[in-house]
Amino acid sequence: MIILLDNGHGVNTRGKQSPDGRLKEYAYTREIARRVETGLTEKGFNVRRIVPEETDISLMERCRRVNAECARQGAQNVVLVSIHNNAAGNGQWLTARGFSPWIYTRASHRAQLLAKAFQERAESLGLKGNRAVPTCKYWTANFYILKNTACPAVLTENLFQDNRQDVDFLLSEEGKQTIAKLHIDTLAEYCKN
């Protein structure tokens, strides 16, 4: 199984940061993706980041990179996780908190299982937050990266970049280790089956 990591937005995507500018989503998700890549590689998994660049790479190009890997390896042998931080508003501090996994509205059963595993592990780590979680344990949307890739794909929203408590946790070493461990352990369990 090949694990592909997409670390989301680039340095030139406007507005993807905490209201005080301490957390920049492009930098945070790249750090987490590197930690996840290292942790999974140390466990013997084949992991690749599809966006090593710091700048924005279009969604079309990111999907092309994923689908090229699917064509080489067989889509059933590839899984994609796109790592992000959530936001509830437009640049002010708000109260929404917590982790949420997203899949395409017509996602495969394998994507559903992975998303559910992410949410259950997040809850076990105390990252549920203050929002109601769907009974299926994941959210669905027609996000481009989920809709246009051939393999099972999950987009993780790792807490809220416009919630002070979430930002303080995300920027702490404990928070970074927790978010990385959430991804490493969930993917390792999923890929060994």
C-alpha atoms as an extended CHARMM CRD file, in Angstrom:
* protein
*
       193  EXT
         1         1  MET       CA              0.0000000000        0.0000000000        0.0000000000  PROA      1               0.0000000000
         2         2  ILE       CA              1.2740000000        3.4600000000       -0.9210000000  PROA      2               0.0000000000
         3         3  ILE       CA              0.2300000000        6.3390000000        1.3060000000  PROA      3               0.0000000000
         4         4  LEU       CA              0.0660000000        9.7330000000       -0.3770000000  PROA      4               0.0000000000
         5         5  LEU       CA              0.0090000000       12.8800000000        1.7300000000  PROA      5               0.0000000000
         6         6  ASP       CA             -1.3010000000       16.1960000000        0.4570000000  PROA      6               0.0000000000
         7         7  ASN       CA             -0.3490000000       19.0890000000        2.6900000000  PROA      7               0.0000000000
         8         8  GLY       CA             -2.9740000000       21.4160000000        1.3190000000  PROA      8               0.0000000000
         9         9  HSD       CA             -2.5130000000       25.0760000000        0.5930000000  PROA      9               0.0000000000
        10        10  GLY       CA              0.6930000000       26.8930000000       -0.3140000000  PROA      10              0.0000000000
        11        11  VAL       CA              2.4080000000       29.9820000000        1.0440000000  PROA      11              0.0000000000
        12        12  ASN       CA              0.5650000000       32.2260000000       -1.4120000000  PROA      12              0.0000000000
        13        13  THR       CA             -2.9900000000       31.1510000000       -0.4990000000  PROA      13              0.0000000000
        14        14  ARG       CA             -4.4990000000       34.2220000000        1.1590000000  PROA      14              0.0000000000
        15        15  GLY       CA             -6.3120000000       34.0690000000        4.4650000000  PROA      15              0.0000000000
        16        16  LYS       CA             -5.3360000000       30.5580000000        5.5410000000  PROA      16              0.0000000000
        17        17  GLN       CA             -4.0900000000       31.4820000000        9.0060000000  PROA      17              0.0000000000
        18        18  SER       CA             -5.1400000000       32.2350000000       12.5570000000  PROA      18              0.0000000000
        19        19  PRO       CA             -6.5220000000       35.7520000000       13.1730000000  PROA      19              0.0000000000
        20        20  ASP       CA             -3.3080000000       36.7070000000       14.9880000000  PROA      20              0.0000000000
        21        21  GLY       CA             -1.0890000000       35.2300000000       12.2340000000  PROA      21              0.0000000000
        22        22  ARG       CA              0.6890000000       32.7830000000       14.5680000000  PROA      22              0.0000000000
        23        23  LEU       CA             -0.5790000000       29.6900000000       12.7400000000  PROA      23              0.0000000000
        24        24  LYS       CA             -0.0920000000       29.6460000000        8.9730000000  PROA      24              0.0000000000
        25        25  GLU       CA             -1.9240000000       26.6730000000        7.4960000000  PROA      25              0.0000000000
        26        26  TYR       CA              0.5900000000       26.0510000000        4.6890000000  PROA      26              0.0000000000
        27        27  ALA       CA              3.4960000000       25.8360000000        7.1480000000  PROA      27              0.0000000000
        28        28  TYR       CA              1.6080000000       23.8580000000        9.7770000000  PROA      28              0.0000000000
        29        29  THR       CA              0.3050000000       21.1990000000        7.3960000000  PROA      29              0.0000000000
        30        30  ARG       CA              3.7210000000       20.7710000000        5.8120000000  PROA      30              0.0000000000
        31        31  GLU       CA              5.2800000000       20.2110000000        9.2230000000  PROA      31              0.0000000000
        32        32  ILE       CA              2.5970000000       17.6730000000       10.1260000000  PROA      32              0.0000000000
        33        33  ALA       CA              2.9290000000       15.9270000000        6.7330000000  PROA      33              0.0000000000
        34        34  ARG       CA              6.7090000000       15.6160000000        7.2450000000  PROA      34              0.0000000000
        35        35  ARG       CA              6.1870000000       14.1660000000       10.7300000000  PROA      35              0.0000000000
        36        36  VAL       CA              3.5900000000       11.7100000000        9.4210000000  PROA      36              0.0000000000
        37        37  GLU       CA              5.8350000000       10.7280000000        6.5170000000  PROA      37              0.0000000000
        38        38  THR       CA              8.7620000000       10.1190000000        8.8720000000  PROA      38              0.0000000000
        39        39  GLY       CA              6.6770000000        8.1810000000       11.3990000000  PROA      39              0.0000000000
        40        40  LEU       CA              5.0810000000        5.9150000000        8.8130000000  PROA      40              0.0000000000
        41        41  THR       CA              8.3520000000        5.3730000000        6.9590000000  PROA      41              0.0000000000
        42        42  GLU       CA              9.9660000000        4.2820000000       10.2290000000  PROA      42              0.0000000000
        43        43  LYS       CA              7.1520000000        1.7170000000       10.5520000000  PROA      43              0.0000000000
        44        44  GLY       CA              7.9960000000        0.3550000000        7.0920000000  PROA      44              0.0000000000
        45        45  PHE       CA              5.2470000000        2.0080000000        5.0350000000  PROA      45              0.0000000000
        46        46  ASN       CA              5.7450000000        3.5020000000        1.5710000000  PROA      46              0.0000000000
        47        47  VAL       CA              4.8020000000        7.1750000000        1.9600000000  PROA      47              0.0000000000
        48        48  ARG       CA              5.0610000000       10.1320000000       -0.4300000000  PROA      48              0.0000000000
        49        49  ARG       CA              4.1020000000       13.7620000000       -0.1320000000  PROA      49              0.0000000000
        50        50  ILE       CA              2.4950000000       14.8770000000       -3.3790000000  PROA      50              0.0000000000
        51        51  VAL       CA              3.2720000000       18.5640000000       -2.7640000000  PROA      51              0.0000000000
        52        52  PRO       CA              6.8610000000       19.0840000000       -1.6430000000  PROA      52              0.0000000000
        53        53  GLU       CA              6.7120000000       22.6780000000       -2.9360000000  PROA      53              0.0000000000
        54        54  GLU       CA              5.9950000000       25.6170000000       -0.5980000000  PROA      54              0.0000000000
        55        55  THR       CA              3.9560000000       27.4510000000       -3.2380000000  PROA      55              0.0000000000
        56        56  ASP       CA              0.3860000000       26.7240000000       -4.2750000000  PROA      56              0.0000000000
        57        57  ILE       CA             -0.0550000000       23.7440000000       -6.5280000000  PROA      57              0.0000000000
        58        58  SER       CA             -3.4310000000       23.7030000000       -8.2460000000  PROA      58              0.0000000000
        59        59  LEU       CA             -6.0100000000       21.1290000000       -7.2340000000  PROA      59              0.0000000000
        60        60  MET       CA             -5.9750000000       19.8320000000      -10.7980000000  PROA      60              0.0000000000
        61        61  GLU       CA             -2.2160000000       19.2270000000      -10.6250000000  PROA      61              0.0000000000
        62        62  ARG       CA             -2.4320000000       17.6480000000       -7.1820000000  PROA      62              0.0000000000
        63        63  CYS       CA             -5.1140000000       15.2410000000       -8.4510000000  PROA      63              0.0000000000
        64        64  ARG       CA             -3.0120000000       14.5240000000      -11.5390000000  PROA      64              0.0000000000
        65        65  ARG       CA             -0.0910000000       13.5410000000       -9.2980000000  PROA      65              0.0000000000
        66        66  VAL       CA             -2.2940000000       11.2430000000       -7.1960000000  PROA      66              0.0000000000
        67        67  ASN       CA             -3.9060000000        9.6360000000      -10.2310000000  PROA      67              0.0000000000
        68        68  ALA       CA             -0.5320000000        9.0800000000      -11.9040000000  PROA      68              0.0000000000
        69        69  GLU       CA              0.5110000000        7.0970000000       -8.8230000000  PROA      69              0.0000000000
        70        70  CYS       CA             -2.7950000000        5.2070000000       -8.9590000000  PROA      70              0.0000000000
        71        71  ALA       CA             -2.1330000000        4.3410000000      -12.6120000000  PROA      71              0.0000000000
        72        72  ARG       CA              1.3580000000        3.0430000000      -11.7370000000  PROA      72              0.0000000000
        73        73  GLN       CA              0.4190000000        1.1080000000       -8.5940000000  PROA      73              0.0000000000
        74        74  GLY       CA             -3.2780000000        0.3310000000       -9.0730000000  PROA      74              0.0000000000
        75        75  ALA       CA             -5.8150000000        2.5540000000       -7.3070000000  PROA      75              0.0000000000
        76        76  GLN       CA             -6.6240000000       -0.2530000000       -4.8420000000  PROA      76              0.0000000000
        77        77  ASN       CA             -2.9890000000       -0.0510000000       -3.6460000000  PROA      77              0.0000000000
        78        78  VAL       CA             -3.0180000000        3.7060000000       -2.9360000000  PROA      78              0.0000000000
        79        79  VAL       CA             -4.6370000000        5.8890000000       -0.2780000000  PROA      79              0.0000000000
        80        80  LEU       CA             -4.6200000000        9.6910000000       -0.0500000000  PROA      80              0.0000000000
        81        81  VAL       CA             -4.8870000000       11.9120000000        3.0170000000  PROA      81              0.0000000000
        82        82  SER       CA             -5.1370000000       15.6720000000        2.5010000000  PROA      82              0.0000000000
        83        83  ILE       CA             -4.1200000000       17.5230000000        5.6810000000  PROA      83              0.0000000000
        84        84  HSD       CA             -5.7150000000       20.8860000000        6.5720000000  PROA      84              0.0000000000
        85        85  ASN       CA             -6.7940000000       23.1680000000        9.4130000000  PROA      85              0.0000000000
        86        86  ASN       CA            -10.4380000000       24.1630000000        9.6450000000  PROA      86              0.0000000000
        87        87  ALA       CA            -11.9230000000       27.6620000000        9.9860000000  PROA      87              0.0000000000
        88        88  ALA       CA            -15.4170000000       28.7140000000       10.9800000000  PROA      88              0.0000000000
        89        89  GLY       CA            -15.2930000000       32.3230000000        9.8000000000  PROA      89              0.0000000000
        90        90  ASN       CA            -13.4360000000       35.0640000000        8.0090000000  PROA      90              0.0000000000
        91        91  GLY       CA            -10.5120000000       36.0970000000       10.1360000000  PROA      91              0.0000000000
        92        92  GLN       CA            -11.9550000000       36.5960000000       13.6090000000  PROA      92              0.0000000000
        93        93  TRP       CA            -11.7490000000       34.3600000000       16.6660000000  PROA      93              0.0000000000
        94        94  LEU       CA            -14.7410000000       32.0000000000       16.9490000000  PROA      94              0.0000000000
        95        95  THR       CA            -15.8310000000       29.1010000000       19.1570000000  PROA      95              0.0000000000
        96        96  ALA       CA            -15.9840000000       26.0400000000       16.8410000000  PROA      96              0.0000000000
        97        97  ARG       CA            -13.4120000000       23.4250000000       17.8740000000  PROA      97              0.0000000000
        98        98  GLY       CA            -12.2600000000       19.9480000000       17.0110000000  PROA      98              0.0000000000
        99        99  PHE       CA            -11.1850000000       17.4470000000       14.3810000000  PROA      99              0.0000000000
       100       100  SER       CA            -13.2380000000       16.3590000000       11.3840000000  PROA      100             0.0000000000
       101       101  PRO       CA            -12.5640000000       13.9050000000        8.5300000000  PROA      101             0.0000000000
       102       102  TRP       CA            -14.1890000000       14.5490000000        5.1460000000  PROA      102             0.0000000000
       103       103  ILE       CA            -14.8410000000       12.2260000000        2.2120000000  PROA      103             0.0000000000
       104       104  TYR       CA            -16.4900000000       12.5950000000       -1.1720000000  PROA      104             0.0000000000
       105       105  THR       CA            -20.2820000000       12.3310000000       -1.0870000000  PROA      105             0.0000000000
       106       106  ARG       CA            -20.1190000000        9.1140000000       -3.1400000000  PROA      106             0.0000000000
       107       107  ALA       CA            -16.8980000000        7.7990000000       -1.6120000000  PROA      107             0.0000000000
       108       108  SER       CA            -15.8950000000        4.1740000000       -1.6390000000  PROA      108             0.0000000000
       109       109  HSD       CA            -16.4850000000        1.9320000000        1.3510000000  PROA      109             0.0000000000
       110       110  ARG       CA            -12.7210000000        1.9590000000        1.9850000000  PROA      110             0.0000000000
       111       111  ALA       CA            -12.7050000000        5.7700000000        2.2210000000  PROA      111             0.0000000000
       112       112  GLN       CA            -15.6710000000        5.6140000000        4.6070000000  PROA      112             0.0000000000
       113       113  LEU       CA            -13.8180000000        3.1250000000        6.8220000000  PROA      113             0.0000000000
       114       114  LEU       CA            -10.6910000000        5.2750000000        6.9040000000  PROA      114             0.0000000000
       115       115  ALA       CA            -12.6310000000        8.4520000000        7.7040000000  PROA      115             0.0000000000
       116       116  LYS       CA            -14.5010000000        6.6830000000       10.5030000000  PROA      116             0.0000000000
       117       117  ALA       CA            -11.2170000000        5.3560000000       11.8960000000  PROA      117             0.0000000000
       118       118  PHE       CA             -9.7750000000        8.8950000000       11.8910000000  PROA      118             0.0000000000
       119       119  GLN       CA            -12.7450000000       10.2800000000       13.8250000000  PROA      119             0.0000000000
       120       120  GLU       CA            -12.7900000000        7.4600000000       16.3600000000  PROA      120             0.0000000000
       121       121  ARG       CA             -9.0670000000        7.8530000000       17.0260000000  PROA      121             0.0000000000
       122       122  ALA       CA             -9.4380000000       11.6460000000       17.2680000000  PROA      122             0.0000000000
       123       123  GLU       CA            -12.1880000000       11.2160000000       19.8430000000  PROA      123             0.0000000000
       124       124  SER       CA            -10.0030000000        8.7950000000       21.8300000000  PROA      124             0.0000000000
       125       125  LEU       CA             -7.3200000000       11.5150000000       21.8860000000  PROA      125             0.0000000000
       126       126  GLY       CA             -9.7850000000       14.1250000000       23.1520000000  PROA      126             0.0000000000
       127       127  LEU       CA            -10.0120000000       16.0010000000       19.8280000000  PROA      127             0.0000000000
       128       128  LYS       CA            -13.7600000000       15.6860000000       19.2300000000  PROA      128             0.0000000000
       129       129  GLY       CA            -14.3260000000       19.3740000000       19.8750000000  PROA      129             0.0000000000
       130       130  ASN       CA            -17.6470000000       21.0480000000       20.5940000000  PROA      130             0.0000000000
       131       131  ARG       CA            -19.6470000000       20.2250000000       17.4600000000  PROA      131             0.0000000000
       132       132  ALA       CA            -22.0710000000       17.3900000000       16.8890000000  PROA      132             0.0000000000
       133       133  VAL       CA            -20.4450000000       14.5080000000       15.0230000000  PROA      133             0.0000000000
       134       134  PRO       CA            -22.5470000000       12.6860000000       12.4100000000  PROA      134             0.0000000000
       135       135  THR       CA            -23.5350000000        9.1510000000       13.4170000000  PROA      135             0.0000000000
       136       136  CYS       CA            -21.4470000000        7.7960000000       10.5200000000  PROA      136             0.0000000000
       137       137  LYS       CA            -18.3900000000        9.5480000000       12.1120000000  PROA      137             0.0000000000
       138       138  TYR       CA            -17.4190000000       11.6090000000        9.0240000000  PROA      138             0.0000000000
       139       139  TRP       CA            -18.5890000000       14.5310000000        6.9340000000  PROA      139             0.0000000000
       140       140  THR       CA            -19.1870000000       14.4520000000        3.1680000000  PROA      140             0.0000000000
       141       141  ALA       CA            -18.5930000000       17.0790000000        0.5050000000  PROA      141             0.0000000000
       142       142  ASN       CA            -17.7320000000       17.4460000000       -3.1500000000  PROA      142             0.0000000000
       143       143  PHE       CA            -14.2280000000       18.7660000000       -2.4250000000  PROA      143             0.0000000000
       144       144  TYR       CA            -12.1900000000       18.6470000000       -5.6310000000  PROA      144             0.0000000000
       145       145  ILE       CA             -9.3130000000       16.6080000000       -4.1800000000  PROA      145             0.0000000000
       146       146  LEU       CA            -11.7590000000       13.9710000000       -2.8990000000  PROA      146             0.0000000000
       147       147  LYS       CA            -13.9790000000       13.8650000000       -5.9750000000  PROA      147             0.0000000000
       148       148  ASN       CA            -11.2460000000       13.7260000000       -8.6070000000  PROA      148             0.0000000000
       149       149  THR       CA             -8.8050000000       11.1450000000       -7.2780000000  PROA      149             0.0000000000
       150       150  ALA       CA             -9.0270000000        7.4590000000       -8.1680000000  PROA      150             0.0000000000
       151       151  CYS       CA             -8.0380000000        6.0080000000       -4.7900000000  PROA      151             0.0000000000
       152       152  PRO       CA             -9.7250000000        6.1520000000       -1.3750000000  PROA      152             0.0000000000
       153       153  ALA       CA             -9.2250000000        9.7040000000       -0.0860000000  PROA      153             0.0000000000
       154       154  VAL       CA             -9.8500000000       11.5070000000        3.1990000000  PROA      154             0.0000000000
       155       155  LEU       CA             -9.3870000000       15.1950000000        3.9380000000  PROA      155             0.0000000000
       156       156  THR       CA             -8.5880000000       15.8430000000        7.5900000000  PROA      156             0.0000000000
       157       157  GLU       CA             -9.4960000000       19.1700000000        9.1820000000  PROA      157             0.0000000000
       158       158  ASN       CA             -7.1570000000       19.2780000000       12.1500000000  PROA      158             0.0000000000
       159       159  LEU       CA             -8.8810000000       21.5910000000       14.6070000000  PROA      159             0.0000000000
       160       160  PHE       CA             -9.7770000000       25.2340000000       13.9720000000  PROA      160             0.0000000000
       161       161  GLN       CA             -7.2660000000       27.9180000000       13.1050000000  PROA      161             0.0000000000
       162       162  ASP       CA             -9.7690000000       30.5520000000       14.2830000000  PROA      162             0.0000000000
       163       163  ASN       CA            -10.2590000000       29.1350000000       17.7850000000  PROA      163             0.0000000000
       164       164  ARG       CA             -7.7300000000       30.3630000000       20.3680000000  PROA      164             0.0000000000
       165       165  GLN       CA             -7.6520000000       27.1080000000       22.3540000000  PROA      165             0.0000000000
       166       166  ASP       CA             -7.2180000000       24.9830000000       19.2170000000  PROA      166             0.0000000000
       167       167  VAL       CA             -4.4370000000       27.2630000000       17.9150000000  PROA      167             0.0000000000
       168       168  ASP       CA             -2.5690000000       27.1860000000       21.2350000000  PROA      168             0.0000000000
       169       169  PHE       CA             -2.7830000000       23.3790000000       21.2130000000  PROA      169             0.0000000000
       170       170  LEU       CA             -1.8480000000       23.0290000000       17.5240000000  PROA      170             0.0000000000
       171       171  LEU       CA              1.2580000000       25.1820000000       17.9520000000  PROA      171             0.0000000000
       172       172  SER       CA              2.4600000000       23.3670000000       21.0750000000  PROA      172             0.0000000000
       173       173  GLU       CA              4.8430000000       20.4490000000       20.7320000000  PROA      173             0.0000000000
       174       174  GLU       CA              2.2590000000       18.2640000000       22.4590000000  PROA      174             0.0000000000
       175       175  GLY       CA             -0.3210000000       19.3120000000       19.8820000000  PROA      175             0.0000000000
       176       176  LYS       CA              1.9540000000       18.6590000000       16.9180000000  PROA      176             0.0000000000
       177       177  GLN       CA              2.8460000000       15.2320000000       18.2800000000  PROA      177             0.0000000000
       178       178  THR       CA             -0.8190000000       14.4230000000       18.8970000000  PROA      178             0.0000000000
       179       179  ILE       CA             -1.9490000000       15.4420000000       15.3960000000  PROA      179             0.0000000000
       180       180  ALA       CA              0.9440000000       13.5570000000       13.7800000000  PROA      180             0.0000000000
       181       181  LYS       CA              0.2740000000       10.4690000000       15.9390000000  PROA      181             0.0000000000
       182       182  LEU       CA             -3.4160000000       10.5880000000       15.0250000000  PROA      182             0.0000000000
       183       183  HSD       CA             -2.4730000000       10.3250000000       11.3380000000  PROA      183             0.0000000000
       184       184  ILE       CA              0.3570000000        7.8180000000       11.8020000000  PROA      184             0.0000000000
       185       185  ASP       CA             -1.6000000000        5.3960000000       13.9630000000  PROA      185             0.0000000000
       186       186  THR       CA             -4.8070000000        5.6120000000       11.9210000000  PROA      186             0.0000000000
       187       187  LEU       CA             -3.0140000000        5.0750000000        8.6050000000  PROA      187             0.0000000000
       188       188  ALA       CA             -0.8000000000        2.2920000000        9.9720000000  PROA      188             0.0000000000
       189       189  GLU       CA             -3.8350000000        0.3900000000       11.2570000000  PROA      189             0.0000000000
       190       190  TYR       CA             -5.7840000000        0.9560000000        8.0400000000  PROA      190             0.0000000000
       191       191  CYS       CA             -2.9170000000       -0.0580000000        5.7370000000  PROA      191             0.0000000000
       192       192  LYS       CA             -2.0080000000       -3.2500000000        7.5850000000  PROA      192             0.0000000000
       193       193  ASN       CA             -5.4690000000       -4.7150000000        6.8670000000  PROA      193             0.0000000000
